């Protein structure tokens, strides 16, 4: 049973943060994950991935007792729940295809590709690319036009109630619910003593700013995030290393700073 009032509840992006950007390996973060488990702390995965993708990974990480935020905040996968089989995806795709041709042709979403195509742009094996295509709420994709065109694309989507958020790899479209929105609901539910959020991309910024301790993980493949609210006073920091190495060190430092121990987590 998931613990209410955990001593530390972490909200973590996956690709480029807890998972290596290129290999998807998370093993360098194992020491900090093990420490959290011993403290009865928790990790809520918060990702643009689908529920179908996240379920097995959540189990592999030993986090199956905690909810996961999926599709950039558009959905939540509860412990033991089956992935949603319906949602806003068909409506989202219809609105995307309704755009003027000059805007539509320079955006390639996962729904425009077969599994081999998604594998090609993500680096995933084909079987996992199939899971990435099993979307219920949002559409990631690649913009291949220029910046003025992208601004026009985003504005046209906005007129249809759709937001576009840049992640570590993809421009993801949804009907507006963010990682930070889902995080706020789970913080209200679990009432942790402390919260922490880690991410590497613009779609993580609000989540990082909302936490007691925020960490920006460097993304060698993208432009660095601009200064965030709370960074000047030290509430938000920047990890020294990318991916799970930076995640492991940053989480360990917060555990040390809070002087958390298993005994302390059961009192107060």
Short mmCIF file of C-alpha atoms in Angstrom, two decimals:
data_model
loop_
_atom_site.label_atom_id
_atom_site.label_comp_id
_atom_site.label_asym_id
_atom_site.label_seq_id
_atom_site.Cartn_x
_atom_site.Cartn_y
_atom_site.Cartn_z
CA UNK A 1 0.00 0.00 0.00
CA UNK A 2 1.35 3.40 -0.97
CA UNK A 3 2.40 5.42 2.04
CA UNK A 4 0.60 8.69 2.77
CA UNK A 5 2.86 11.47 4.12
CA UNK A 6 6.11 10.05 2.69
CA UNK A 7 9.22 11.88 3.91
CA UNK A 8 10.20 12.70 0.32
CA UNK A 9 8.11 12.39 -2.84
CA UNK A 10 10.00 12.84 -6.09
CA UNK A 11 8.47 13.74 -9.45
CA UNK A 12 10.84 12.73 -12.20
CA UNK A 13 10.99 13.11 -15.94
CA UNK A 14 12.27 10.01 -17.75
CA UNK A 15 14.08 10.52 -21.07
CA UNK A 16 17.30 12.44 -20.51
CA UNK A 17 16.66 12.61 -16.76
CA UNK A 18 16.19 9.27 -15.00
CA UNK A 19 16.90 7.48 -18.28
CA UNK A 20 20.03 8.08 -20.34
CA UNK A 21 19.16 10.13 -23.42
CA UNK A 22 20.75 7.68 -25.84
CA UNK A 23 20.71 4.25 -24.17
CA UNK A 24 17.61 4.58 -21.92
CA UNK A 25 19.70 3.03 -19.12
CA UNK A 26 18.71 3.96 -15.55
CA UNK A 27 21.17 1.83 -13.58
CA UNK A 28 23.41 4.75 -12.46
CA UNK A 29 20.41 6.00 -10.42
CA UNK A 30 20.01 2.71 -8.56
CA UNK A 31 21.85 3.83 -5.37
CA UNK A 32 19.51 6.79 -4.84
CA UNK A 33 16.44 4.72 -5.72
CA UNK A 34 17.50 2.12 -3.16
CA UNK A 35 18.00 4.82 -0.52
CA UNK A 36 14.53 6.21 -1.19
CA UNK A 37 12.97 2.77 -0.87
CA UNK A 38 14.64 2.26 2.50
CA UNK A 39 13.27 5.63 3.64
CA UNK A 40 9.72 4.83 2.51
CA UNK A 41 10.06 7.70 0.04
CA UNK A 42 8.47 7.60 -3.39
CA UNK A 43 9.03 8.43 -7.02
CA UNK A 44 6.26 9.45 -9.39
CA UNK A 45 7.43 9.06 -12.97
CA UNK A 46 6.32 12.10 -14.97
CA UNK A 47 6.79 11.69 -18.68
CA UNK A 48 5.52 12.17 -22.19
CA UNK A 49 5.53 8.38 -22.57
CA UNK A 50 2.28 6.45 -22.77
CA UNK A 51 0.80 4.44 -19.93
CA UNK A 52 1.49 1.30 -21.96
CA UNK A 53 5.19 2.19 -22.05
CA UNK A 54 5.42 3.33 -18.45
CA UNK A 55 3.77 0.36 -16.75
CA UNK A 56 6.58 -2.17 -17.38
CA UNK A 57 9.27 0.44 -16.75
CA UNK A 58 7.66 1.45 -13.46
CA UNK A 59 7.74 -2.19 -12.39
CA UNK A 60 11.38 -2.55 -13.47
CA UNK A 61 12.33 0.48 -11.37
CA UNK A 62 10.54 -0.90 -8.32
CA UNK A 63 8.01 1.94 -8.30
CA UNK A 64 4.81 -0.01 -8.96
CA UNK A 65 3.23 1.21 -5.70
CA UNK A 66 3.17 4.82 -6.96
CA UNK A 67 1.09 6.52 -9.63
CA UNK A 68 2.79 7.69 -12.81
CA UNK A 69 2.04 10.87 -14.75
CA UNK A 70 1.85 10.00 -18.45
CA UNK A 71 1.59 11.79 -21.79
CA UNK A 72 2.98 15.07 -20.45
CA UNK A 73 0.42 15.26 -17.64
CA UNK A 74 -2.63 14.48 -19.76
CA UNK A 75 -3.18 11.21 -17.91
CA UNK A 76 -2.30 9.37 -14.70
CA UNK A 77 -1.58 5.65 -14.44
CA UNK A 78 -2.62 4.44 -11.01
CA UNK A 79 -0.92 1.48 -9.31
CA UNK A 80 -2.30 -1.77 -10.67
CA UNK A 81 -4.47 0.01 -13.25
CA UNK A 82 -4.72 -0.88 -16.92
CA UNK A 83 -3.70 1.83 -19.39
CA UNK A 84 -6.57 3.94 -20.70
CA UNK A 85 -7.88 2.73 -24.04
CA UNK A 86 -9.77 5.91 -24.93
CA UNK A 87 -9.19 9.59 -24.49
CA UNK A 88 -8.60 12.73 -26.50
CA UNK A 89 -6.22 11.29 -29.08
CA UNK A 90 -8.63 10.88 -31.98
CA UNK A 91 -10.00 14.39 -31.45
CA UNK A 92 -6.46 15.75 -31.25
CA UNK A 93 -5.43 14.07 -34.49
CA UNK A 94 -8.55 15.36 -36.24
CA UNK A 95 -7.75 18.92 -35.19
CA UNK A 96 -4.16 18.51 -36.33
CA UNK A 97 -5.24 17.27 -39.75
CA UNK A 98 -7.64 20.23 -40.02
CA UNK A 99 -4.75 22.71 -40.03
CA UNK A 100 -3.77 24.54 -43.24
CA UNK A 101 -1.57 22.34 -45.38
CA UNK A 102 1.51 24.56 -45.16
CA UNK A 103 1.48 24.20 -41.36
CA UNK A 104 0.48 20.56 -41.23
CA UNK A 105 3.13 19.29 -43.63
CA UNK A 106 6.05 20.41 -41.45
CA UNK A 107 4.92 18.52 -38.33
CA UNK A 108 5.39 14.76 -38.18
CA UNK A 109 3.60 13.16 -35.26
CA UNK A 110 3.84 9.59 -34.02
CA UNK A 111 0.44 9.01 -35.62
CA UNK A 112 1.93 9.83 -39.03
CA UNK A 113 4.49 7.04 -38.68
CA UNK A 114 4.46 3.28 -38.42
CA UNK A 115 6.36 1.54 -35.62
CA UNK A 116 9.57 1.46 -37.68
CA UNK A 117 9.31 5.21 -38.22
CA UNK A 118 8.83 5.88 -34.50
CA UNK A 119 11.76 3.58 -33.78
CA UNK A 120 13.85 5.62 -36.20
CA UNK A 121 13.24 8.97 -34.49
CA UNK A 122 13.33 7.68 -30.91
CA UNK A 123 16.04 5.02 -30.99
CA UNK A 124 13.58 2.55 -29.44
CA UNK A 125 13.34 -1.08 -30.54
CA UNK A 126 10.35 -1.66 -32.81
CA UNK A 127 8.35 -3.49 -30.14
CA UNK A 128 8.74 -0.57 -27.73
CA UNK A 129 7.97 1.89 -30.52
CA UNK A 130 4.61 0.11 -30.88
CA UNK A 131 3.94 0.90 -27.21
CA UNK A 132 4.93 4.53 -27.81
CA UNK A 133 2.25 4.73 -30.51
CA UNK A 134 -0.47 3.50 -28.13
CA UNK A 135 -1.52 7.01 -27.22
CA UNK A 136 -4.70 8.11 -25.46
CA UNK A 137 -4.25 11.84 -24.84
CA UNK A 138 -1.33 13.52 -26.63
CA UNK A 139 0.78 13.56 -29.79
CA UNK A 140 4.56 13.96 -29.81
CA UNK A 141 6.26 14.87 -33.04
CA UNK A 142 9.00 16.71 -34.85
CA UNK A 143 8.71 20.20 -36.32
CA UNK A 144 10.80 20.53 -39.48
CA UNK A 145 9.86 24.07 -40.49
CA UNK A 146 11.34 27.42 -39.44
CA UNK A 147 10.67 29.32 -36.23
CA UNK A 148 8.05 31.74 -37.63
CA UNK A 149 6.23 28.73 -39.05
CA UNK A 150 6.31 27.00 -35.70
CA UNK A 151 4.86 30.08 -34.02
CA UNK A 152 2.03 30.10 -36.58
CA UNK A 153 1.53 26.34 -36.04
CA UNK A 154 1.28 26.75 -32.27
CA UNK A 155 -1.08 29.71 -32.63
CA UNK A 156 -3.36 27.80 -35.01
CA UNK A 157 -3.49 24.89 -32.58
CA UNK A 158 -4.24 27.28 -29.73
CA UNK A 159 -7.36 28.45 -31.57
CA UNK A 160 -8.49 24.82 -31.43
CA UNK A 161 -7.78 24.48 -27.69
CA UNK A 162 -4.53 22.57 -28.17
CA UNK A 163 -1.24 23.42 -26.49
CA UNK A 164 2.22 22.54 -27.76
CA UNK A 165 5.02 21.90 -25.27
CA UNK A 166 8.66 21.23 -26.11
CA UNK A 167 10.25 18.26 -24.37
CA UNK A 168 13.76 16.91 -24.58
CA UNK A 169 13.14 15.49 -28.05
CA UNK A 170 9.68 16.27 -29.32
CA UNK A 171 7.04 18.98 -29.64
CA UNK A 172 4.06 17.39 -27.88
CA UNK A 173 0.46 18.42 -28.48
CA UNK A 174 -2.36 18.02 -25.95
CA UNK A 175 -5.50 19.66 -24.65
CA UNK A 176 -3.58 21.48 -21.95
CA UNK A 177 -3.17 19.45 -18.74
CA UNK A 178 0.49 19.66 -17.71
CA UNK A 179 2.89 17.66 -15.59
CA UNK A 180 2.61 20.38 -12.94
CA UNK A 181 -1.20 20.07 -12.89
CA UNK A 182 -0.98 16.32 -12.29
CA UNK A 183 1.77 16.82 -9.72
CA UNK A 184 -0.41 19.23 -7.71
CA UNK A 185 -3.21 16.65 -7.53
CA UNK A 186 -0.85 13.94 -6.27
CA UNK A 187 0.78 16.25 -3.71
CA UNK A 188 -2.69 16.99 -2.33
CA UNK A 189 -3.42 13.26 -2.17
CA UNK A 190 -0.19 12.05 -0.53
CA UNK A 191 0.76 15.16 1.51
CA UNK A 192 4.52 14.45 1.52
CA UNK A 193 6.77 16.19 4.03
CA UNK A 194 9.05 17.30 1.17
CA UNK A 195 8.76 17.31 -2.62
CA UNK A 196 11.45 17.20 -5.27
CA UNK A 197 11.21 17.42 -9.06
CA UNK A 198 13.82 16.73 -11.71
CA UNK A 199 13.73 17.31 -15.46
CA UNK A 200 15.74 18.44 -18.46
CA UNK A 201 13.30 20.14 -20.82
CA UNK A 202 10.90 23.10 -21.12
CA UNK A 203 7.88 20.85 -20.43
CA UNK A 204 9.43 20.08 -17.01
CA UNK A 205 9.92 23.71 -15.94
CA UNK A 206 6.60 24.25 -14.13
CA UNK A 207 6.95 20.95 -12.30
CA UNK A 208 10.49 21.84 -11.18
CA UNK A 209 9.37 25.28 -10.01
CA UNK A 210 6.49 23.79 -7.99
CA UNK A 211 8.68 21.48 -5.89
CA UNK A 212 10.41 22.21 -2.58
CA UNK A 213 13.63 21.09 -4.26
CA UNK A 214 13.95 21.44 -8.03
CA UNK A 215 16.77 20.09 -10.18
CA UNK A 216 17.49 20.92 -13.80
CA UNK A 217 19.30 17.99 -15.41
CA UNK A 218 21.61 19.16 -18.24
CA UNK A 219 20.62 18.06 -21.73
CA UNK A 220 23.70 17.90 -24.00
CA UNK A 221 21.39 17.55 -27.00
CA UNK A 222 19.37 20.72 -26.46
CA UNK A 223 19.55 24.34 -25.38
CA UNK A 224 19.80 24.79 -21.61
CA UNK A 225 16.69 25.86 -19.76
CA UNK A 226 16.55 29.56 -18.91
CA UNK A 227 16.75 30.59 -15.24
CA UNK A 228 13.69 29.36 -13.36
CA UNK A 229 11.81 30.92 -10.46
CA UNK A 230 13.56 29.77 -7.31
CA UNK A 231 16.94 29.23 -8.92
CA UNK A 232 18.48 32.52 -7.77
CA UNK A 233 17.86 31.70 -4.11
CA UNK A 234 19.08 28.11 -4.47
CA UNK A 235 15.75 26.26 -4.20
CA UNK A 236 16.34 25.09 -7.77
CA UNK A 237 19.79 23.82 -8.74
CA UNK A 238 21.45 22.46 -11.87
CA UNK A 239 22.93 18.98 -11.77
CA UNK A 240 26.61 18.59 -12.59
CA UNK A 241 26.00 15.55 -14.83
CA UNK A 242 23.31 14.62 -17.36
CA UNK A 243 20.89 11.72 -17.13
CA UNK A 244 20.79 9.15 -14.35
CA UNK A 245 24.24 10.09 -13.05
CA UNK A 246 23.05 13.62 -12.33
CA UNK A 247 19.76 12.27 -10.98
CA UNK A 248 21.53 9.94 -8.56
CA UNK A 249 23.84 12.64 -7.17
CA UNK A 250 21.09 15.24 -6.88
CA UNK A 251 18.65 12.97 -5.06
CA UNK A 252 21.41 11.76 -2.74
CA UNK A 253 22.33 15.33 -1.89
CA UNK A 254 18.74 16.20 -0.96
CA UNK A 255 18.42 13.10 1.22
CA UNK A 256 21.65 14.10 2.97
CA UNK A 257 20.57 17.74 3.32
CA UNK A 258 17.26 16.73 4.90
CA UNK A 259 19.07 14.22 7.13
CA UNK A 260 16.45 11.64 6.32
CA UNK A 261 16.71 8.19 7.82
CA UNK A 262 14.36 5.24 8.00
CA UNK A 263 13.65 5.88 11.65
CA UNK A 264 13.01 9.58 11.06
CA UNK A 265 10.63 8.79 8.20
CA UNK A 266 8.26 7.00 10.57
CA UNK A 267 7.87 9.90 12.97
CA UNK A 268 6.90 13.54 12.90
#
